[in-house]
CSV table of C-alpha atoms in Angstrom, one decimal:
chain,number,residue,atom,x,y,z
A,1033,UNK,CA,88.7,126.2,89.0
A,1034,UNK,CA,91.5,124.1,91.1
A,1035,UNK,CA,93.9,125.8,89.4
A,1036,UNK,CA,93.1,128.9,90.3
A,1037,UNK,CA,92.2,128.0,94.0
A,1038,UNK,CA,95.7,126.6,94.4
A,1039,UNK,CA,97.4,129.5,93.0
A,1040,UNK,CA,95.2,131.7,95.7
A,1041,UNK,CA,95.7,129.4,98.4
A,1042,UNK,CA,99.4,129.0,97.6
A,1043,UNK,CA,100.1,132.6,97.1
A,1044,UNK,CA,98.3,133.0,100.7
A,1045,UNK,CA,100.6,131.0,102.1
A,1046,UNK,CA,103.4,132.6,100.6
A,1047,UNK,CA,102.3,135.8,101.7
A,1048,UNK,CA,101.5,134.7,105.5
A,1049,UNK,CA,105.2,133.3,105.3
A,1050,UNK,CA,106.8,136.7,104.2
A,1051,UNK,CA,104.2,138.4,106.8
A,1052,UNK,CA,105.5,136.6,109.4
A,1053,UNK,CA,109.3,136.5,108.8
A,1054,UNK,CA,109.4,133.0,107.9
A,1055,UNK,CA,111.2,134.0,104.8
A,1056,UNK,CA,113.9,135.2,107.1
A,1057,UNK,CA,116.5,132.9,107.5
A,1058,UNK,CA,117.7,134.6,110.9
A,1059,UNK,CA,114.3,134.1,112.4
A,1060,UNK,CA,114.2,130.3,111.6
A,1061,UNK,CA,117.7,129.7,113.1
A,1062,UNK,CA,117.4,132.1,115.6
A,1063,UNK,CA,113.9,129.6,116.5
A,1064,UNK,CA,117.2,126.6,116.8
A,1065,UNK,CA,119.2,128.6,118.9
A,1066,UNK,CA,117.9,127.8,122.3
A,1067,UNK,CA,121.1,128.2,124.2
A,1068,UNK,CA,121.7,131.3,122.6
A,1069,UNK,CA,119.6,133.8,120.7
A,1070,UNK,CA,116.5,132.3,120.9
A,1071,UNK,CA,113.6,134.0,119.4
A,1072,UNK,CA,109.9,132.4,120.1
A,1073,UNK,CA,108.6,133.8,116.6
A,1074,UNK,CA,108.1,130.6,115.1
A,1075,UNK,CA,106.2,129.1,117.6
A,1076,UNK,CA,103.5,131.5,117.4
A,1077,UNK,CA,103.4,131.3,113.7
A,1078,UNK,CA,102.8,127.4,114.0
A,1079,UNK,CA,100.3,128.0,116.7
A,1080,UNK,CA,98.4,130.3,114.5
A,1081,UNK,CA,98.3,127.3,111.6
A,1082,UNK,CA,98.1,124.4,113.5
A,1083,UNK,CA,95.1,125.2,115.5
A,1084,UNK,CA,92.8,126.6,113.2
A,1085,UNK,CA,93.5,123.8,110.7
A,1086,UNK,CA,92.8,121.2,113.5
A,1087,UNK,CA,89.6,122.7,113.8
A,1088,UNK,CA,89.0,122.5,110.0
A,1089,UNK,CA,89.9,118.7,109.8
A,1090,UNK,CA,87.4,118.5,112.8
A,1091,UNK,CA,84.8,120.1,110.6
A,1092,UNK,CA,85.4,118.4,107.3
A,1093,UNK,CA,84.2,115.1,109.2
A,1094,UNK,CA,80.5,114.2,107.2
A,1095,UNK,CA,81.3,117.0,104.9
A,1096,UNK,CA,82.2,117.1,101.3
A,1097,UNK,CA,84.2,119.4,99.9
A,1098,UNK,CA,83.7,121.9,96.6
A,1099,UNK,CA,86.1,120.8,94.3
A,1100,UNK,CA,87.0,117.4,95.0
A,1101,UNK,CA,85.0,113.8,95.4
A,1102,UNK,CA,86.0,113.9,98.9
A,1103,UNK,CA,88.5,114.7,101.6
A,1104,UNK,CA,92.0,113.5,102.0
A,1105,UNK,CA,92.5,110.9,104.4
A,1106,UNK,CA,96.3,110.7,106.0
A,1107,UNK,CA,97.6,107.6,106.1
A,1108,UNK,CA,98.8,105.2,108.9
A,1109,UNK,CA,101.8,107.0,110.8
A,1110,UNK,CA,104.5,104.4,109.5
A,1111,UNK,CA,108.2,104.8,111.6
A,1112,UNK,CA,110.4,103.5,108.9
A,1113,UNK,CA,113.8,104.0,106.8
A,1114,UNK,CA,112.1,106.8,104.0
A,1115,UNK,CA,110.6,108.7,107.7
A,1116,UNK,CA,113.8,108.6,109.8
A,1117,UNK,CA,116.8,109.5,106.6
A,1118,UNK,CA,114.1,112.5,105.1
A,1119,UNK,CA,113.6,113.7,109.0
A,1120,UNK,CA,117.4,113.9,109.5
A,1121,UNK,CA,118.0,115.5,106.1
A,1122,UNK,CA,115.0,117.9,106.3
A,1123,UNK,CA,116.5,119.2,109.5
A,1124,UNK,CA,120.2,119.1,108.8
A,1125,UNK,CA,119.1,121.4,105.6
A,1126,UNK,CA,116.4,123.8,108.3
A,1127,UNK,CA,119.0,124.0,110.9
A,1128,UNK,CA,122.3,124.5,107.9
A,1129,UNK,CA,120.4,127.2,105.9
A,1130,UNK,CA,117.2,128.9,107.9
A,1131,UNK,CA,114.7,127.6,105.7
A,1132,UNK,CA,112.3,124.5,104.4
A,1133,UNK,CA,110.7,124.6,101.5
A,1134,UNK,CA,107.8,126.9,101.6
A,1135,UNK,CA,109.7,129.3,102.7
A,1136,UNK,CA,112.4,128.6,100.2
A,1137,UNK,CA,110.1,129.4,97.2
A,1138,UNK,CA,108.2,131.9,98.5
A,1139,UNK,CA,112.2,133.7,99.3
A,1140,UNK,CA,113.1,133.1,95.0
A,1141,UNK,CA,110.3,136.1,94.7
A,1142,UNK,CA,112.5,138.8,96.8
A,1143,UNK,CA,115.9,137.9,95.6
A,1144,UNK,CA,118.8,136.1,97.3
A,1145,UNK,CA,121.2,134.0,96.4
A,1146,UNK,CA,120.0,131.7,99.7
A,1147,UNK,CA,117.0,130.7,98.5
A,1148,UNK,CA,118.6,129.9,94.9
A,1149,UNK,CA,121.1,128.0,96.8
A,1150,UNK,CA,118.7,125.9,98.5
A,1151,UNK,CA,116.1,125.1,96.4
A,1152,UNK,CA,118.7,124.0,94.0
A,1153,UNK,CA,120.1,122.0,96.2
A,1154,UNK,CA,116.8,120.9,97.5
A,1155,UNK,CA,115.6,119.5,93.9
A,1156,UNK,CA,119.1,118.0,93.2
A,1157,UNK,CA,118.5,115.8,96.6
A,1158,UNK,CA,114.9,115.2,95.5
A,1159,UNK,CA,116.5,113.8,91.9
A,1160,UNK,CA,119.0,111.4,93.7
A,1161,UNK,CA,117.1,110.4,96.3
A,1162,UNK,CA,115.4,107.4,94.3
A,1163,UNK,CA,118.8,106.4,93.1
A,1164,UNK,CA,120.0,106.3,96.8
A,1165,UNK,CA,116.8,104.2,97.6
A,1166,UNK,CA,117.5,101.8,95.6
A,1167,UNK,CA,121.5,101.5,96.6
A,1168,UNK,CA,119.8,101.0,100.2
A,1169,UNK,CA,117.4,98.2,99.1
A,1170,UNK,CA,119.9,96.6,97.2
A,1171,UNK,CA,122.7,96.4,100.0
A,1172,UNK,CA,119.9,95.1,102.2
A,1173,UNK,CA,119.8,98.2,104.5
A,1174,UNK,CA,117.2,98.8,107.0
A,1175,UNK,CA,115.9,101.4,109.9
């Protein structure tokens, strides 16, 4: 059963995403481009998530939920190296190609060689990112 309510809930958010031009790489930048172009899209399609699942956290409280022992709780907001390098390559990737990683996948179903592009290169950083962790403990480096 969690199977198949992830694959609904995931292919909702895949659909909400192509809905709302997410998938569209000139949308996204066009969101970066305040001295230019800009084009507010994207801040009405994070309004339109964020509240509504603020609300729903707000309700979960003394709930339980259907499929699970209980809900999630996030952890303690922690400003450290693993934060600050995968915030500066998240958005150097967002503001290079137009897209993050939902949209990214839910782009591989329509075609493109973009979206190929980057989720390629998006699992290639995911596989060498321990490997750079390491190099980083080992020399000692901290943020």
């Amino acid at each position: 059963m969690r199977i198949l309510v992830s694959f609904t809930v995931g292919s909702l958010f895949g659909l909400g995403l192509l809905i709302s031009g997410m998938t569209d790489t000139t949308k996204v930048q066009g969101w970066l481009d305040v001295f230019g172009n800009w084009d507010p899209t994207l801040a009405f399609v994070m309004g339109g998530a964020i509240v509504p699942m603020a609300v729903a956290w707000r309700l979960t409280v003394g709930r339980k939920p259907v499929l699970a022992a209980s809900f999630p709780t996030p952890p303690e907001p922690k400003l450290g190296r693993n934060l600050v390098l995968g915030s500066t390559f998240f958005g150097m990737g967002w503001g290079l190609s137009g897209l993050c990683p939902g949209p990214a996948i839910a782009s591989l179903g329509f075609g493109g060689a973009g979206g190929f592009v980057f989720v390629a290169a998006m699992l290639a950083g995911m596989a060498i990112t321990p490997f750079l962790r390491a190099r980083l403990d080992h020399r000692g480096v901290t943020v």
